[in-house]
Amino acid sequence: MPIGKQSLWISLLVLLPLLGFTGYRIALSLRGRAQYQEARQALERRDFPLASLHLKNYLELFPNDPDALLLAAQTARRGGEYYEATQYLESYVQNRGRKEAVELEHQLLHLQRGDLTEASKLLASCIEHPDGADTPLILEALLKGSTTALERGYAAEVSFEEGAGARDMAVARRAAELWLDRRTGREDRVQGLVWRGLIRLFARDHEA
């Protein structure tokens, strides 16, 4: 075999695995990007189970992506999957996640389940920063948590006109106002109207 052809074959043998690996990485990246985009679109529709599924698929390809881990933790929490949210949050910490984001998620995990200890402080943050990146997440957790707390109070015949009951009612009403004022998407507005209706129902039935 002539030296020139031999060199060409050697070059091809060296390049083919490299080209194959490069093609594989590109295909992997495109697949992952598609899963991530599908998750974002599902979140816009407030379809948390579907968004979680797409994020799970993405993280199977890129398990150490801190942004995706945080989004998966937030999505699981928003969908009420608290154990799963905690697991994703732990993985986020292990991948050098931002301390502030971890602290906020822990606060929202407690808040969303009806622990309103820090509700007033978080509501004040939303009022001060209405266009903040975290404000929608905080308001959503406030509304879910406060309606849960109001439902418990209603069942226990707690007064919503004084003490902790009045505070919880005030937080819920203000959070609903802010949500409906800032959120313009159809699904978000429908959900906001549902929350506001629940709050008014608890207040009206209690007064009656």
GROMACS .gro file of C-alpha atoms in nm:
model
  208
    1MET     CA    1   0.000   0.000   0.000
    2PRO     CA    2   0.142   0.342  -0.091
    3ILE     CA    3   0.256   0.550   0.204
    4GLY     CA    4   0.004   0.825   0.128
    5LYS     CA    5  -0.294   0.588   0.136
    6GLN     CA    6  -0.162   0.417   0.446
    7SER     CA    7  -0.139   0.751   0.626
    8LEU     CA    8  -0.493   0.833   0.517
    9TRP     CA    9  -0.629   0.508   0.659
   10ILE     CA   10  -0.443   0.559   0.984
   11SER     CA   11  -0.587   0.910   1.011
   12LEU     CA   12  -0.936   0.778   0.947
   13LEU     CA   13  -0.897   0.507   1.209
   14VAL     CA   14  -0.791   0.770   1.459
   15LEU     CA   15  -1.063   1.017   1.365
   16LEU     CA   16  -1.361   0.781   1.343
   17PRO     CA   17  -1.387   0.710   1.719
   18LEU     CA   18  -1.342   1.079   1.789
   19LEU     CA   19  -1.613   1.172   1.539
   20GLY     CA   20  -1.841   0.905   1.681
   21PHE     CA   21  -1.792   1.031   2.035
   22THR     CA   22  -1.849   1.390   1.924
   23GLY     CA   23  -2.169   1.289   1.747
   24TYR     CA   24  -2.285   1.102   2.055
   25ARG     CA   25  -2.223   1.406   2.276
   26ILE     CA   26  -2.412   1.631   2.036
   27ALA     CA   27  -2.708   1.391   2.024
   28LEU     CA   28  -2.704   1.367   2.403
   29SER     CA   29  -2.700   1.744   2.437
   30LEU     CA   30  -2.990   1.786   2.193
   31ARG     CA   31  -3.195   1.521   2.370
   32GLY     CA   32  -3.127   1.680   2.707
   33ARG     CA   33  -3.212   2.026   2.580
   34ALA     CA   34  -3.543   1.895   2.444
   35GLN     CA   35  -3.631   1.739   2.782
   36TYR     CA   36  -3.545   2.060   2.965
   37GLN     CA   37  -3.753   2.269   2.727
   38GLU     CA   38  -4.048   2.031   2.765
   39ALA     CA   39  -4.019   2.068   3.142
   40ARG     CA   40  -4.028   2.447   3.114
   41GLN     CA   41  -4.337   2.434   2.894
   42ALA     CA   42  -4.511   2.197   3.135
   43LEU     CA   43  -4.436   2.437   3.422
   44GLU     CA   44  -4.600   2.720   3.230
   45ARG     CA   45  -4.914   2.505   3.222
   46ARG     CA   46  -4.871   2.422   3.593
   47ASP     CA   47  -4.841   2.054   3.501
   48PHE     CA   48  -4.597   1.964   3.778
   49PRO     CA   49  -4.602   1.582   3.734
   50LEU     CA   50  -4.516   1.611   3.364
   51ALA     CA   51  -4.248   1.872   3.432
   52SER     CA   52  -4.097   1.647   3.698
   53LEU     CA   53  -4.088   1.357   3.451
   54HIS     CA   54  -3.903   1.562   3.189
   55LEU     CA   55  -3.658   1.691   3.450
   56LYS     CA   56  -3.597   1.337   3.571
   57ASN     CA   57  -3.517   1.235   3.213
   58TYR     CA   58  -3.284   1.532   3.176
   59LEU     CA   59  -3.103   1.454   3.501
   60GLU     CA   60  -3.048   1.095   3.390
   61LEU     CA   61  -2.833   1.246   3.115
   62PHE     CA   62  -2.681   1.531   3.317
   63PRO     CA   63  -2.709   1.432   3.686
   64ASN     CA   64  -2.476   1.705   3.814
   65ASP     CA   65  -2.644   2.009   3.658
   66PRO     CA   66  -2.712   2.234   3.960
   67ASP     CA   67  -2.969   2.453   3.782
   68ALA     CA   68  -3.171   2.148   3.679
   69LEU     CA   69  -3.144   1.997   4.028
   70LEU     CA   70  -3.280   2.317   4.183
   71LEU     CA   71  -3.561   2.336   3.929
   72ALA     CA   72  -3.645   1.970   3.996
   73ALA     CA   73  -3.656   2.039   4.372
   74GLN     CA   74  -3.884   2.340   4.319
   75THR     CA   75  -4.108   2.147   4.080
   76ALA     CA   76  -4.144   1.851   4.315
   77ARG     CA   77  -4.229   2.083   4.605
   78ARG     CA   78  -4.482   2.276   4.400
   79GLY     CA   79  -4.646   1.946   4.308
   80GLY     CA   80  -4.662   1.838   4.672
   81GLU     CA   81  -4.390   1.573   4.639
   82TYR     CA   82  -4.199   1.686   4.948
   83TYR     CA   83  -3.970   1.385   4.996
   84GLU     CA   84  -3.863   1.400   4.633
   85ALA     CA   85  -3.806   1.774   4.665
   86THR     CA   86  -3.579   1.717   4.964
   87GLN     CA   87  -3.379   1.453   4.774
   88TYR     CA   88  -3.322   1.685   4.479
   89LEU     CA   89  -3.228   1.966   4.716
   90GLU     CA   90  -2.966   1.746   4.882
   91SER     CA   91  -2.819   1.666   4.539
   92TYR     CA   92  -2.819   2.038   4.461
   93VAL     CA   93  -2.617   2.105   4.778
   94GLN     CA   94  -2.369   1.830   4.683
   95ASN     CA   95  -2.321   1.999   4.346
   96ARG     CA   96  -2.228   2.334   4.501
   97GLY     CA   97  -2.572   2.488   4.488
   98ARG     CA   98  -2.621   2.845   4.606
   99LYS     CA   99  -2.666   2.871   4.981
  100GLU     CA  100  -2.939   3.136   4.946
  101ALA     CA  101  -3.142   2.914   4.712
  102VAL     CA  102  -3.115   2.619   4.951
  103GLU     CA  103  -3.227   2.831   5.247
  104LEU     CA  104  -3.524   2.969   5.054
  105GLU     CA  105  -3.636   2.624   4.940
  106HIS     CA  106  -3.624   2.495   5.298
  107GLN     CA  107  -3.838   2.792   5.403
  108LEU     CA  108  -4.087   2.727   5.124
  109LEU     CA  109  -4.106   2.356   5.207
  110HIS     CA  110  -4.223   2.445   5.559
  111LEU     CA  111  -4.441   2.733   5.443
  112GLN     CA  112  -4.626   2.540   5.175
  113ARG     CA  113  -4.727   2.273   5.428
  114GLY     CA  114  -4.900   2.534   5.643
  115ASP     CA  115  -4.622   2.650   5.877
  116LEU     CA  116  -4.670   3.027   5.861
  117THR     CA  117  -4.396   3.116   6.110
  118GLU     CA  118  -4.205   3.317   5.847
  119ALA     CA  119  -4.503   3.407   5.631
  120SER     CA  120  -4.512   3.776   5.719
  121LYS     CA  121  -4.140   3.818   5.650
  122LEU     CA  122  -4.165   3.641   5.315
  123LEU     CA  123  -4.474   3.840   5.219
  124ALA     CA  124  -4.286   4.162   5.300
  125SER     CA  125  -4.008   4.048   5.066
  126CYS     CA  126  -4.262   4.000   4.786
  127ILE     CA  127  -4.407   4.346   4.844
  128GLU     CA  128  -4.059   4.501   4.843
  129HIS     CA  129  -3.947   4.308   4.533
  130PRO     CA  130  -4.263   4.248   4.325
  131ASP     CA  131  -4.060   4.165   4.014
  132GLY     CA  132  -3.802   3.950   4.191
  133ALA     CA  133  -3.713   3.616   4.035
  134ASP     CA  134  -3.821   3.427   4.348
  135THR     CA  135  -4.139   3.628   4.413
  136PRO     CA  136  -4.377   3.398   4.217
  137LEU     CA  137  -4.242   3.092   4.399
  138ILE     CA  138  -4.278   3.262   4.737
  139LEU     CA  139  -4.630   3.386   4.665
  140GLU     CA  140  -4.739   3.043   4.546
  141ALA     CA  141  -4.605   2.877   4.862
  142LEU     CA  142  -4.767   3.151   5.072
  143LEU     CA  143  -5.105   3.090   4.912
  144LYS     CA  144  -5.085   2.713   4.935
  145GLY     CA  145  -4.964   2.729   5.295
  146SER     CA  146  -5.204   2.998   5.412
  147THR     CA  147  -5.510   2.830   5.260
  148THR     CA  148  -5.400   2.506   5.429
  149ALA     CA  149  -5.365   2.692   5.760
  150LEU     CA  150  -5.701   2.864   5.713
  151GLU     CA  151  -5.868   2.532   5.641
  152ARG     CA  152  -5.725   2.390   5.963
  153GLY     CA  153  -5.833   2.697   6.154
  154TYR     CA  154  -6.180   2.684   6.004
  155ALA     CA  155  -6.217   2.319   6.108
  156ALA     CA  156  -6.100   2.407   6.460
  157GLU     CA  157  -6.332   2.713   6.472
  158VAL     CA  158  -6.038   2.951   6.519
  159SER     CA  159  -6.126   3.321   6.500
  160PHE     CA  160  -6.006   3.498   6.185
  161GLU     CA  161  -6.075   3.836   6.343
  162GLU     CA  162  -5.803   3.835   6.608
  163GLY     CA  163  -5.470   3.677   6.697
  164ALA     CA  164  -5.298   3.424   6.471
  165GLY     CA  165  -5.615   3.360   6.272
  166ALA     CA  166  -5.644   3.726   6.175
  167ARG     CA  167  -5.275   3.734   6.080
  168ASP     CA  168  -5.311   3.426   5.860
  169MET     CA  169  -5.618   3.569   5.690
  170ALA     CA  170  -5.442   3.901   5.623
  171VAL     CA  171  -5.138   3.724   5.476
  172ALA     CA  172  -5.357   3.508   5.252
  173ARG     CA  173  -5.560   3.804   5.123
  174ARG     CA  174  -5.253   4.017   5.047
  175ALA     CA  175  -5.072   3.728   4.879
  176ALA     CA  176  -5.376   3.663   4.657
  177GLU     CA  177  -5.389   4.031   4.558
  178LEU     CA  178  -5.020   4.032   4.466
  179TRP     CA  179  -5.049   3.707   4.272
  180LEU     CA  180  -5.343   3.825   4.062
  181ASP     CA  181  -5.174   4.161   4.010
  182ARG     CA  182  -4.844   4.015   3.886
  183ARG     CA  183  -4.930   3.683   3.720
  184THR     CA  184  -5.077   3.720   3.372
  185GLY     CA  185  -5.073   3.364   3.236
  186ARG     CA  186  -5.411   3.195   3.201
  187GLU     CA  187  -5.328   2.896   3.422
  188ASP     CA  188  -5.175   3.117   3.691
  189ARG     CA  189  -5.473   3.351   3.693
  190VAL     CA  190  -5.720   3.063   3.717
  191GLN     CA  191  -5.527   2.922   4.011
  192GLY     CA  192  -5.514   3.267   4.172
  193LEU     CA  193  -5.890   3.303   4.143
  194VAL     CA  194  -5.935   2.961   4.304
  195TRP     CA  195  -5.715   3.065   4.598
  196ARG     CA  196  -5.897   3.396   4.636
  197GLY     CA  197  -6.231   3.217   4.628
  198LEU     CA  198  -6.121   2.977   4.903
  199ILE     CA  199  -5.998   3.263   5.119
  200ARG     CA  200  -6.326   3.451   5.079
  201LEU     CA  201  -6.522   3.133   5.149
  202PHE     CA  202  -6.339   3.073   5.477
  203ALA     CA  203  -6.388   3.437   5.581
  204ARG     CA  204  -6.757   3.450   5.485
  205ASP     CA  205  -6.849   3.118   5.643
  206HIS     CA  206  -6.665   3.214   5.960
  207GLU     CA  207  -6.847   3.547   5.982
  208ALA     CA  208  -7.179   3.371   5.923
   0.00000   0.00000   0.00000
